[in-house]
Short mmCIF file of C-alpha atoms in Angstrom, two decimals:
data_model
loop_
_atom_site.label_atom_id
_atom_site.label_comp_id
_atom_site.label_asym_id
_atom_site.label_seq_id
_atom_site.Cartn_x
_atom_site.Cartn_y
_atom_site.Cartn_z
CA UNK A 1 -64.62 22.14 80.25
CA UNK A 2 -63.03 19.92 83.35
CA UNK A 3 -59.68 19.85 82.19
CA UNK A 4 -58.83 23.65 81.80
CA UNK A 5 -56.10 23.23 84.48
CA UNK A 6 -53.61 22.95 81.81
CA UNK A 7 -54.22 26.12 80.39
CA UNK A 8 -54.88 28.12 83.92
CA UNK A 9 -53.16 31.39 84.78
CA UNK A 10 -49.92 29.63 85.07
CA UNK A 11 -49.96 27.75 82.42
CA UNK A 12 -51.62 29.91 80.18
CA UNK A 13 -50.24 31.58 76.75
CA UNK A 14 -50.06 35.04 74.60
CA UNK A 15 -54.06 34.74 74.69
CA UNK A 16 -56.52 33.59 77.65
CA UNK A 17 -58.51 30.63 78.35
CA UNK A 18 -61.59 32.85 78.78
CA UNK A 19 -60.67 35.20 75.77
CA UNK A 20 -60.69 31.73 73.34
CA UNK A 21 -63.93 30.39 75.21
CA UNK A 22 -65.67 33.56 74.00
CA UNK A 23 -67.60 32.39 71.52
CA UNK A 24 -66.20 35.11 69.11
CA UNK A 25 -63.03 34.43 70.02
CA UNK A 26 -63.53 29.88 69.40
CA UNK A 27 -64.49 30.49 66.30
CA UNK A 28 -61.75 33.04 65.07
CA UNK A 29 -59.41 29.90 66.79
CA UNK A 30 -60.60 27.64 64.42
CA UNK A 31 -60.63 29.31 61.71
CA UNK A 32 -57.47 30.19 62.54
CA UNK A 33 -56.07 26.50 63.35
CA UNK A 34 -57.66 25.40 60.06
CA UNK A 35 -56.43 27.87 57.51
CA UNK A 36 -52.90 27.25 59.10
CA UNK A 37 -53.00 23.59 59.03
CA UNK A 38 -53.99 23.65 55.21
CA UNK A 39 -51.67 25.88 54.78
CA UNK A 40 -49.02 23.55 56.14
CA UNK A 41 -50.50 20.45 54.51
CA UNK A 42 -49.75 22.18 50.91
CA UNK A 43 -46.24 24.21 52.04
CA UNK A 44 -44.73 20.87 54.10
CA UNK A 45 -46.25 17.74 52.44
CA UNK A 46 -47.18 19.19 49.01
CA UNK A 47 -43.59 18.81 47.93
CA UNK A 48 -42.75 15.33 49.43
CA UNK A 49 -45.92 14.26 48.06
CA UNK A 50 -44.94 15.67 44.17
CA UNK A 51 -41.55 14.12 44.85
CA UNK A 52 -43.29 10.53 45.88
CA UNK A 53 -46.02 10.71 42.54
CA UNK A 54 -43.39 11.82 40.69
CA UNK A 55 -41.52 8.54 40.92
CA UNK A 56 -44.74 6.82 40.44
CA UNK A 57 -44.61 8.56 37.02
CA UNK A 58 -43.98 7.64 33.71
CA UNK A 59 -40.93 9.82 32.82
CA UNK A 60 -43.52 11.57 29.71
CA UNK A 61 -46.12 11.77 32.23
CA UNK A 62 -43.59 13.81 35.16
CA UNK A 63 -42.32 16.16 32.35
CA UNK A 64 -46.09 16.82 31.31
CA UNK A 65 -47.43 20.32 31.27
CA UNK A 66 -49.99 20.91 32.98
CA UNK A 67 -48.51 18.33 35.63
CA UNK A 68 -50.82 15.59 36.81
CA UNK A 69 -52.12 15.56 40.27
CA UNK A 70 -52.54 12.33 40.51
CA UNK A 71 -50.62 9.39 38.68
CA UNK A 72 -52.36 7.78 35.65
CA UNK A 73 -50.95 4.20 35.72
CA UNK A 74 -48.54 4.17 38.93
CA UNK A 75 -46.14 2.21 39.00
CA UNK A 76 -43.19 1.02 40.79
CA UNK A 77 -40.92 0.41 38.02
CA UNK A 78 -38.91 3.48 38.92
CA UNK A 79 -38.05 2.72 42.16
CA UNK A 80 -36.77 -0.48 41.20
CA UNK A 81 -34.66 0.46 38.34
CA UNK A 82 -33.08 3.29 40.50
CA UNK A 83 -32.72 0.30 43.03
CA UNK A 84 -30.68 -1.84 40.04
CA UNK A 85 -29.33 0.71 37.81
CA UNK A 86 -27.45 2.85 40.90
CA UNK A 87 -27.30 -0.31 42.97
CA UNK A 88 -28.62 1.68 46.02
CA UNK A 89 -28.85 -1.43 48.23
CA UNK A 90 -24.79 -1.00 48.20
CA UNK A 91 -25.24 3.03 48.81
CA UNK A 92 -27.42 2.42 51.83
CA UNK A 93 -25.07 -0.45 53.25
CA UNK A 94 -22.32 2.01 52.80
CA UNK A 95 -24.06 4.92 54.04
CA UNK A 96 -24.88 2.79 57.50
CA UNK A 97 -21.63 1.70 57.83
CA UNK A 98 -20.24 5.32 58.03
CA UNK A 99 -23.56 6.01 59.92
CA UNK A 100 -21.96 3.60 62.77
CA UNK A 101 -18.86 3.63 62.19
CA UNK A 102 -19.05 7.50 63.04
CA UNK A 103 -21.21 6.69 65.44
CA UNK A 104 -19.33 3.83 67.54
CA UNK A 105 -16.12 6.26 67.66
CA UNK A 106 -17.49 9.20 68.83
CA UNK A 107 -19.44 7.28 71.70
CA UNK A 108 -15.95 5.65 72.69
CA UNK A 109 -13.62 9.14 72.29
CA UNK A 110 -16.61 11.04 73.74
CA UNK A 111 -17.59 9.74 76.64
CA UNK A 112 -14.18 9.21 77.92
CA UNK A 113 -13.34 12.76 77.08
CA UNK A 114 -16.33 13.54 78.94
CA UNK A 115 -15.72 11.49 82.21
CA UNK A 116 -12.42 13.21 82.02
CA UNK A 117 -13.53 16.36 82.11
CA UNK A 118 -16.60 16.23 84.54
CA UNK A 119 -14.69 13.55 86.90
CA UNK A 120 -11.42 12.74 86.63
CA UNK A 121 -9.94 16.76 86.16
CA UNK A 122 -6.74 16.07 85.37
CA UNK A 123 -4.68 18.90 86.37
CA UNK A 124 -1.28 19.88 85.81
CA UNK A 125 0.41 20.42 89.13
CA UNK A 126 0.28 24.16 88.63
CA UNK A 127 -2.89 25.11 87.40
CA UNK A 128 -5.98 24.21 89.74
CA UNK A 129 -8.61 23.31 86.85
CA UNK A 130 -7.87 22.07 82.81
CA UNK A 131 -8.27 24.77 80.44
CA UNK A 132 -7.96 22.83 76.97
CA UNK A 133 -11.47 22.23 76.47
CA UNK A 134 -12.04 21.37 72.65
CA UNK A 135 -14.36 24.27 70.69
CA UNK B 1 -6.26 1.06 76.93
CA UNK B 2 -6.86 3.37 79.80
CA UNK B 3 -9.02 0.53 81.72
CA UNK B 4 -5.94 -0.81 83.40
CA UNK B 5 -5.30 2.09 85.55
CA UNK B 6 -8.45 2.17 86.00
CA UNK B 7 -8.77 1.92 90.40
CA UNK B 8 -11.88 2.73 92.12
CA UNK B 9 -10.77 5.82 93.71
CA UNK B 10 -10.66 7.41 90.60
CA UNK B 11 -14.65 7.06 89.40
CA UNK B 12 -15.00 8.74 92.90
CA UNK B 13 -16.11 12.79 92.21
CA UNK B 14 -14.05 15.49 93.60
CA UNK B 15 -11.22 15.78 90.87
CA UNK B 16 -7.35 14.83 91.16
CA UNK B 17 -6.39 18.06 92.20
CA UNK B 18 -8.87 17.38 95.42
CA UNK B 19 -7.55 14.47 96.39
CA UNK B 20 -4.25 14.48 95.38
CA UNK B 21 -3.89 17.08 98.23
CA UNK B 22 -5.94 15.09 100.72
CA UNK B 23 -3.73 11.95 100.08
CA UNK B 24 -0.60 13.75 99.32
CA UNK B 25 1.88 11.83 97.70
CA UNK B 26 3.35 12.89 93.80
CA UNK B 27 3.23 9.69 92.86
CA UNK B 28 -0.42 8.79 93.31
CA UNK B 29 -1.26 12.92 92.02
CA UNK B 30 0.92 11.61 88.95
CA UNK B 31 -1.10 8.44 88.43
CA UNK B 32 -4.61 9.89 89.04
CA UNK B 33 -3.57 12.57 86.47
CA UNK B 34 -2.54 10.31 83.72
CA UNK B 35 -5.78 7.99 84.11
CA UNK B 36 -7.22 11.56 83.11
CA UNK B 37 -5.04 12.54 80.44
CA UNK B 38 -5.29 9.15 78.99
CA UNK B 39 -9.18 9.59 78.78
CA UNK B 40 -8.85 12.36 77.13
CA UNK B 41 -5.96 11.28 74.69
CA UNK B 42 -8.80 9.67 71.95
CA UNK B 43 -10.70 12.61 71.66
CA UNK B 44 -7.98 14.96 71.82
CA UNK B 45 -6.15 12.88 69.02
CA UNK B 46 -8.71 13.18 66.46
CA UNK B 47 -9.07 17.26 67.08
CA UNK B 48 -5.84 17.44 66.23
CA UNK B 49 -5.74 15.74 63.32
CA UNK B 50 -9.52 16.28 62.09
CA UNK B 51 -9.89 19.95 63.23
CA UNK B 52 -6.76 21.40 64.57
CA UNK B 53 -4.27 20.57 62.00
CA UNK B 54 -6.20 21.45 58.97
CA UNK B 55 -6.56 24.88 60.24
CA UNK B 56 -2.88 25.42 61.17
CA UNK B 57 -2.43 23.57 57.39
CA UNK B 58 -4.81 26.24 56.01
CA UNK B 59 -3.31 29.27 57.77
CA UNK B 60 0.12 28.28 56.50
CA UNK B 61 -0.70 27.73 53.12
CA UNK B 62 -2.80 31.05 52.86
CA UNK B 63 0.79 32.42 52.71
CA UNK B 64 2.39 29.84 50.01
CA UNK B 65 2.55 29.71 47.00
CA UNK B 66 2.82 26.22 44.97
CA UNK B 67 4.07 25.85 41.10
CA UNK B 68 4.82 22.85 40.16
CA UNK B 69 5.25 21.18 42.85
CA UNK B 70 7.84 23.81 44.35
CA UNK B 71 6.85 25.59 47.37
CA UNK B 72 7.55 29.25 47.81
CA UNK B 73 6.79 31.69 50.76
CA UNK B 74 4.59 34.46 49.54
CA UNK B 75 3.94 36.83 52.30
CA UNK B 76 0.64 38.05 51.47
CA UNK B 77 0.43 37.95 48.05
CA UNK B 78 -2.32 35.41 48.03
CA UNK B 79 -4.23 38.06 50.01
CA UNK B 80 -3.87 40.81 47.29
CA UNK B 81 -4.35 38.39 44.28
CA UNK B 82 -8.12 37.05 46.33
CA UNK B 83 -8.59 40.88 46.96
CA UNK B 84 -8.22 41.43 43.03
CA UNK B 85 -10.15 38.60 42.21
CA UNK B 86 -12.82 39.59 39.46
CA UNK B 87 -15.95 37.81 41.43
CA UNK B 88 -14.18 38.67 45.11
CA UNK B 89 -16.55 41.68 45.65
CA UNK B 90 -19.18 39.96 43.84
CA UNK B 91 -19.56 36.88 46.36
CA UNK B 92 -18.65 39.02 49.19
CA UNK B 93 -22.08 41.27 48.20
CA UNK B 94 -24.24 38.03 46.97
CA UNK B 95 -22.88 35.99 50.41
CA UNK B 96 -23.99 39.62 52.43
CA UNK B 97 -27.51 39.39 50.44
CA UNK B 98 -28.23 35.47 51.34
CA UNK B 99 -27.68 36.46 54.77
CA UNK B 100 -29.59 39.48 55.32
CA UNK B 101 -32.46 38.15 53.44
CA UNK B 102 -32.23 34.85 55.65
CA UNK B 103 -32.15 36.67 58.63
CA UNK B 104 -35.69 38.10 57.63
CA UNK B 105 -36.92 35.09 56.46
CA UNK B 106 -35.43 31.96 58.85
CA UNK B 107 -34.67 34.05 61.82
CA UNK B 108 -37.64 36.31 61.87
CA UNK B 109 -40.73 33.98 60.54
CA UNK B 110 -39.65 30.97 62.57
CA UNK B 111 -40.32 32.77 65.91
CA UNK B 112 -43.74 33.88 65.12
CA UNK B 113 -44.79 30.53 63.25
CA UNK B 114 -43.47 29.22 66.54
CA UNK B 115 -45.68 31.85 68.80
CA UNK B 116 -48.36 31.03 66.45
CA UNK B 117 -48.04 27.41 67.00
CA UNK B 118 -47.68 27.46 70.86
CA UNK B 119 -51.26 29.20 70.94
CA UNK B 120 -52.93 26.16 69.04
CA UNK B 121 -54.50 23.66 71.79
CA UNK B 122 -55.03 21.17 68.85
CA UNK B 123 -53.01 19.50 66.31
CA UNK B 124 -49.81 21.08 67.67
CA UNK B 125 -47.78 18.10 67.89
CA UNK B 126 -49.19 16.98 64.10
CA UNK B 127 -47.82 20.86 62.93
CA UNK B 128 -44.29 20.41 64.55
CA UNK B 129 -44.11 17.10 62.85
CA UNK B 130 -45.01 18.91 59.38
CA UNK B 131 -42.34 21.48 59.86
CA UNK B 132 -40.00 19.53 60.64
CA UNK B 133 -40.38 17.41 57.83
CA UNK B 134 -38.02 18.92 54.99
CA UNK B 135 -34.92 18.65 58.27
CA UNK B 136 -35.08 14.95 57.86
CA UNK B 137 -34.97 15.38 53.97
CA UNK B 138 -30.91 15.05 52.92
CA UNK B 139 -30.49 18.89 51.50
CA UNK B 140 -29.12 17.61 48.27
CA UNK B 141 -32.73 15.83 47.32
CA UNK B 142 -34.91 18.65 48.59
CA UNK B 143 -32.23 20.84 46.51
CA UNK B 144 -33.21 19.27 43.48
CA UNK B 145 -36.90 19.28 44.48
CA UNK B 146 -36.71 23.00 44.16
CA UNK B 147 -34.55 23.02 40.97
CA UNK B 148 -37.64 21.27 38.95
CA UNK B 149 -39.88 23.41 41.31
CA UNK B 150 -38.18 27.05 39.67
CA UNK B 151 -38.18 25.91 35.97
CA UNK B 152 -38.89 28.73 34.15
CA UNK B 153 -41.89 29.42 31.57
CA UNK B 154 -44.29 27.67 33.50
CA UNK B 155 -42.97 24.11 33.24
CA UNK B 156 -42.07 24.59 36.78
CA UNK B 157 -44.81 24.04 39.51
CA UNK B 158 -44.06 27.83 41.32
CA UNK B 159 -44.49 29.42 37.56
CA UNK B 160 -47.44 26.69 36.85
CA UNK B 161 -49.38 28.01 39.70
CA UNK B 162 -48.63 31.96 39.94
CA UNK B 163 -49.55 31.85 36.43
CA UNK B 164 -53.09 29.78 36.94
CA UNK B 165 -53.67 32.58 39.55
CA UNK B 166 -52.73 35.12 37.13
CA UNK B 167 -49.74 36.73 39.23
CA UNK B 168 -46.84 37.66 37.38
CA UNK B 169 -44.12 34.71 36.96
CA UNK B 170 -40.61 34.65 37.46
CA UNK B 171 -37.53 33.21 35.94
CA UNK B 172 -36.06 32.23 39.17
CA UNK B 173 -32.77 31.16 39.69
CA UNK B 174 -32.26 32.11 35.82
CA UNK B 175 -32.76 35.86 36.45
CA UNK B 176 -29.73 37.45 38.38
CA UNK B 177 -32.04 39.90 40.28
CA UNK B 178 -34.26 36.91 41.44
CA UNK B 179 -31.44 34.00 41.95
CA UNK B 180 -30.29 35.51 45.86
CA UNK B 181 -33.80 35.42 47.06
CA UNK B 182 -34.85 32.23 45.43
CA UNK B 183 -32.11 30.54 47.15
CA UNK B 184 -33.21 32.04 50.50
CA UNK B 185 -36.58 30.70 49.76
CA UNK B 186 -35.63 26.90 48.94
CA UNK B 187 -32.60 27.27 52.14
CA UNK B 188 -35.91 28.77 54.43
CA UNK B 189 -38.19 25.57 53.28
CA UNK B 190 -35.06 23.38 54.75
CA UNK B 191 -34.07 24.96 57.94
CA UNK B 192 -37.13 26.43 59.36
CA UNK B 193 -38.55 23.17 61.41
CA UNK B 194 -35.17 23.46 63.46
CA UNK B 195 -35.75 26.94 64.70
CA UNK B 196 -39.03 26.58 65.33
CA UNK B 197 -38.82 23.75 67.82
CA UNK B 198 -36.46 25.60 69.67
CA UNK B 199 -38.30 28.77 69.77
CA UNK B 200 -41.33 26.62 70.96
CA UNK B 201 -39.01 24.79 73.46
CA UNK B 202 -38.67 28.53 74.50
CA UNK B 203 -41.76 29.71 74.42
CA UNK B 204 -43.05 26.74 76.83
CA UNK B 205 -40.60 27.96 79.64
CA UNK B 206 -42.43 31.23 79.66
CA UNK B 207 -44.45 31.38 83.24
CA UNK B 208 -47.88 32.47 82.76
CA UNK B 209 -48.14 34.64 85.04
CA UNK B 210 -46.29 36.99 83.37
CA UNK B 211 -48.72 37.03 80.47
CA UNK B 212 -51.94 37.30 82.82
CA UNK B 213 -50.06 40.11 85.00
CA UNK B 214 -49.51 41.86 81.75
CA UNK B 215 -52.78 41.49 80.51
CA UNK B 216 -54.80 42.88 83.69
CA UNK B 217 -52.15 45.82 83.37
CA UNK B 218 -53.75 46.19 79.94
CA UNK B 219 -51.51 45.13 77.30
CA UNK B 220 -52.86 44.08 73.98
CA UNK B 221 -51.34 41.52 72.00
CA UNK B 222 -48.52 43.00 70.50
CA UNK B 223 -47.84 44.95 73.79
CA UNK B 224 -47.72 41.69 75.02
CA UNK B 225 -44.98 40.00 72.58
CA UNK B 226 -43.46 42.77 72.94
CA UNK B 227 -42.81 42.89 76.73
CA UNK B 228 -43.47 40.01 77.78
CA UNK B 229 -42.47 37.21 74.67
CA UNK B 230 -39.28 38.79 73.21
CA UNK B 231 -37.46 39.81 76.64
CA UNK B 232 -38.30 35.91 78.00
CA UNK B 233 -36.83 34.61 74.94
CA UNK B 234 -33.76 37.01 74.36
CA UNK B 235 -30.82 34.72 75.00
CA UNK B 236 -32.10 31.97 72.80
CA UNK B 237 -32.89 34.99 70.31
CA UNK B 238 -29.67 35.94 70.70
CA UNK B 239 -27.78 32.49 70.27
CA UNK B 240 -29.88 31.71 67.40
CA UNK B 241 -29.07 35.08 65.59
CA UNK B 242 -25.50 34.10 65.65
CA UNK B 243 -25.57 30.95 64.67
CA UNK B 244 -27.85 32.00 61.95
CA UNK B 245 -25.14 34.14 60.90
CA UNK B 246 -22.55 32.15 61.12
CA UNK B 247 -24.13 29.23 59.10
CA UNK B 248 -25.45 31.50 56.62
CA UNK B 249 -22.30 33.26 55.52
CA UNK B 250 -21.20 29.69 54.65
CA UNK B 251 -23.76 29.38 51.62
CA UNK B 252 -22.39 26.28 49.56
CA UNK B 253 -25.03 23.74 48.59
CA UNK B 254 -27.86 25.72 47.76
CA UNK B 255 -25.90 27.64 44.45
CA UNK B 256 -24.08 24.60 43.68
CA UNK B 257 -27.30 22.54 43.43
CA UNK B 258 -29.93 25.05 42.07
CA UNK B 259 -27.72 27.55 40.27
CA UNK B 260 -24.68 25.82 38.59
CA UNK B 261 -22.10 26.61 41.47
CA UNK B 262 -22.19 30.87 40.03
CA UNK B 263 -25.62 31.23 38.43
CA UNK B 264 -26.29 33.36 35.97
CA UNK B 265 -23.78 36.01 35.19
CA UNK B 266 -21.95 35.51 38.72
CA UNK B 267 -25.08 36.00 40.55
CA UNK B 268 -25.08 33.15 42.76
CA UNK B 269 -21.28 33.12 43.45
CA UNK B 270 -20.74 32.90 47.12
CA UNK B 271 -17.68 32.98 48.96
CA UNK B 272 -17.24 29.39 49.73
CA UNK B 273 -17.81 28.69 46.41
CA UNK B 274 -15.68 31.19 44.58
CA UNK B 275 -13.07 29.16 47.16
CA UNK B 276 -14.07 25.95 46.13
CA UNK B 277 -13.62 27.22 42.67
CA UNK B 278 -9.78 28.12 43.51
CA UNK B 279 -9.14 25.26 45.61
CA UNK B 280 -10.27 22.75 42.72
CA UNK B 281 -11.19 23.93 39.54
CA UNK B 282 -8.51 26.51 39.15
CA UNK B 283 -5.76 24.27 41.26
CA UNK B 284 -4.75 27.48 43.31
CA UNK B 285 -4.94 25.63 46.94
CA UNK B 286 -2.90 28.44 48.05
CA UNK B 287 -5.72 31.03 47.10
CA UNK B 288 -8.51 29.10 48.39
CA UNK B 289 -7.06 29.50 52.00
CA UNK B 290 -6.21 32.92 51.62
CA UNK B 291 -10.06 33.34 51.43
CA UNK B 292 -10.60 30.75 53.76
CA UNK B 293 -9.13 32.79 56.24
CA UNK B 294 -11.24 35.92 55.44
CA UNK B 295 -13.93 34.12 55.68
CA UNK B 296 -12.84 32.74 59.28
CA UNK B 297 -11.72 36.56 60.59
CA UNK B 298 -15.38 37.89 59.48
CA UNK B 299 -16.90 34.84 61.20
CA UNK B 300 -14.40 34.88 63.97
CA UNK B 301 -14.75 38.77 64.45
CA UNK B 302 -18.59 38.12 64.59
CA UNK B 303 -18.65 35.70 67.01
CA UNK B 304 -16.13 37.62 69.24
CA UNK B 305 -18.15 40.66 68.95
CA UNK B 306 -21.54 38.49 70.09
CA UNK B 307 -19.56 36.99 72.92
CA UNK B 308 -18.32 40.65 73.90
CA UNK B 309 -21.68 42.46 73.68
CA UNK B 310 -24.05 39.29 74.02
CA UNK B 311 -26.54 39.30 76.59
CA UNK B 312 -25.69 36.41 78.28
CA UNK B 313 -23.02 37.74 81.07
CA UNK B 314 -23.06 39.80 83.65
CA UNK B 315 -23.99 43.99 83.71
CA UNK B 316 -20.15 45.11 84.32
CA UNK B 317 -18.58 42.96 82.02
CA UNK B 318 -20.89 43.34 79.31
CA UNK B 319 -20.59 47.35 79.14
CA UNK B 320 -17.67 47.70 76.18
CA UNK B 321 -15.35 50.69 76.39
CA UNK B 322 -16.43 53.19 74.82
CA UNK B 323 -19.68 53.44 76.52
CA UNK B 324 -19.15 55.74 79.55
CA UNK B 325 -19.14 53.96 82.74
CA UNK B 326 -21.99 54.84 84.99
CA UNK B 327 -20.65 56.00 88.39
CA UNK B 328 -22.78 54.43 91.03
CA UNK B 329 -23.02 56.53 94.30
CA UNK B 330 -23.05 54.26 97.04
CA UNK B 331 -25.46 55.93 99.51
CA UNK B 332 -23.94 57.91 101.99
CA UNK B 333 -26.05 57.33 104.96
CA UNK B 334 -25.56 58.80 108.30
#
């Protein structure tokens, strides 16, 4: 391998270059890398992916027992009643507005605060540096 | 609003205080000052009004009472009458639980999923993005995601598959013994992409050096995480153990959402909820911030404790009383 400077001794991790090019020790890596990506796959995305399907379900389908791994008939019919029924376009538009809103203050009341603080130090006559900072 | 005053010796660095004295003058100390306090009047506005007053408000009602629109001074009688409370020592022991069994579970396991992750010389940046997945999900929705998930009698898909491997199933959130840890579980799913990018960012900072000088020493693995891992990483440990804390004793969403607010037979009651429960479905404000501020002593007292004994000072000030102090002899040389 050229490119084993990123890994050298001061770069290096719990466990050596030359211990993982051992040929015992790259094939307990990948064993190791695989069983922990799967497991990911299934603990991280196994959920998200239910909750996506699930909305591609009929409703008798998503109550079904055993549950279907795959859709039968997916459709889309769902997400566009929950679209027209909750009127989400008006949720979202609402929940950007606060988004931005929140968002447009705080860069206007922070970063003066901040330039206040790290520049401008105002001072009461008395006391040589301001000891109000907010928690 | 402040831009007027705005003069360019004031964006210079060096503070008033600096040059007020090298220009003397009161007026132009006076002027330099207010551009300052004028900068900070926005910010300092909405603490007040956001942050600041609301606690004062809470403190101050904690010792009210209000019938009927007529308020009375109590002294602490909303104190006693929380203290009495039927579910007080309940949610005080179920909000003790969640946060003992978190610490296990999203302080402990992050770190070494994170160790484990920063050994991996492929698909590392594809694994943070999968942990950190369920961050970006709004807690409410992957809430609910768990609520179907814990169905009992095997409708549910954790039932549906220990029973297809023929372990023993559970009723979840709808057994008392089982409805602490089950939250834990669905609040560990949620949090633990957080702390395991920071423990990684940690982890990276370590010099390797330190591993390889350890390792020609002869330390195994473990002696190696050990004395080499943990010490490296100790103040970001440290940090993260109290905000852990902190955030933890403030279980709200997960018993609301997956176990009716209480769950069954009290066993989900938390603190903030029993004061939700006062505050607004009993209309007993008064009550509701006589717990408040229990809760905000024990968090309080925490965090002053961690700042007292915390590792991030120096040796003599971090030494508390009643640990002797170690006389150092100067050495008396000739």
């Amino acid at each position: 391998m050229a490119k084993t400077s990123r890994f050298d001794s001061t770069n290096r991790t719990l466990i050596s270059l030359a211990r993982l090019n051992r040929p015992g020790g790259k094939r307990l890596y990948w064993t190791v890398v695989t069983i922990v990506v799967a497991a990911a796959c299934i603990i991280f995305l196994g959920p998200l992916y239910w909750m996506v399907t699930g909305g591609l379900k009929t409703s008798l389908e998503y109550a079904q027992n055993p549950p279907t791994l795959i859709p039968k008939h997916p459709s889309l019919t769902n997400y566009s009643d929950a679209w027209t029924d909750l009127d989400l376009g008006r949720l979202i538009l609402n929940t950007a507005f606060y988004a931005f809103g929140a968002l447009a203050f705080q860069i206007v009341l922070d970063v003066t605060a901040a330039f206040a603080f790290s520049k401008l130090k105002p001072s009461s006559p008395g006391s040589s540096s301001p000891r109000c900072s907010p928690p | 609003m402040a831009a007027t005053t705005m003069n360019p010796t004031v964006a210079k660095p060096g503070g008033a205080q600096q040059r007020a004295s090298r220009s003397g003058g009161l007026r132009r100390r006076f002027f330099d000052n207010v551009t300052g306090w004028l900068f900070l009047l926005g910010a300092t506005v909405c603490f007040a009004f956001f942050s600041w007053y609301p606690m004062v408000r809470e403190f101050i009602m904690s010792f009210q009472r209000t019938r009927r629109g007529v308020t009375t001074w109590v002294g602490w009688d909303n104190y006693v009458r929380m203290w009495n409370d039927p579910s007080f020592g309940q949610a005080w022991r179920n909000t003790l639980e969640f946060t003992v069994l978190a610490l296990l579970l999203a302080y402990v396991l992050p770190f070494f999923v994170a160790i484990l992750f920063n050994e991996f010389r492929h698909a590392q940046g594809f694994l943070r993005v999968l942990v950190y997945l369920p961050v970006m999900l709004p807690p409410a929705s992957a809430l609910y995601l768990f609520a179907y998930a814990y169905f009992p009698d095997n409708s549910g898909i954790f039932n549906y598959v220990l029973h297809s491997l023929h372990l023993p199933t559970s009723q979840w959130v709808q057994s008392p013994s089982m409805t602490i840890p089950s939250l834990v579980l669905a609040s560990t799913w949620i949090n633990i992409g957080g702390s395991v990018l920071i423990y990684l960012a940690a982890l990276q900072n370590i010099p390797g050096e330190l591993y390889e000088a350890a390792e020609l020493d002869g330390a195994g693995l473990f002696r190696r995480i050990w004395t080499v891992t943990i010490p490296q990483t100790r103040l970001i440990l440290s940090l993260m153990f109290m905000l852990q804390v902190v955030a933890t004793m403030q279980l709200f969403i997960e018993p609301v959402i997956l176990a009716n607010g209480d769950g069954v037979e009290g066993s989900a009651e938390s603190v903030v909820y029993l004061m939700y429960q006062h505050a607004f479905n009993f209309n007993d404000l008064n009550g509701g911030a006589a717990l408040g501020v229990m809760l905000l002593v024990v968090l309080a007292g925490f965090s002053g404790l961690y700042a007292w004994l915390g590792p991030n000072k120096t040796k003599k000030e971090t030494r508390p009383p009643w640990r002797k102090r170690r006389v150092s002899t100067p050495p008396t040389g000739p």
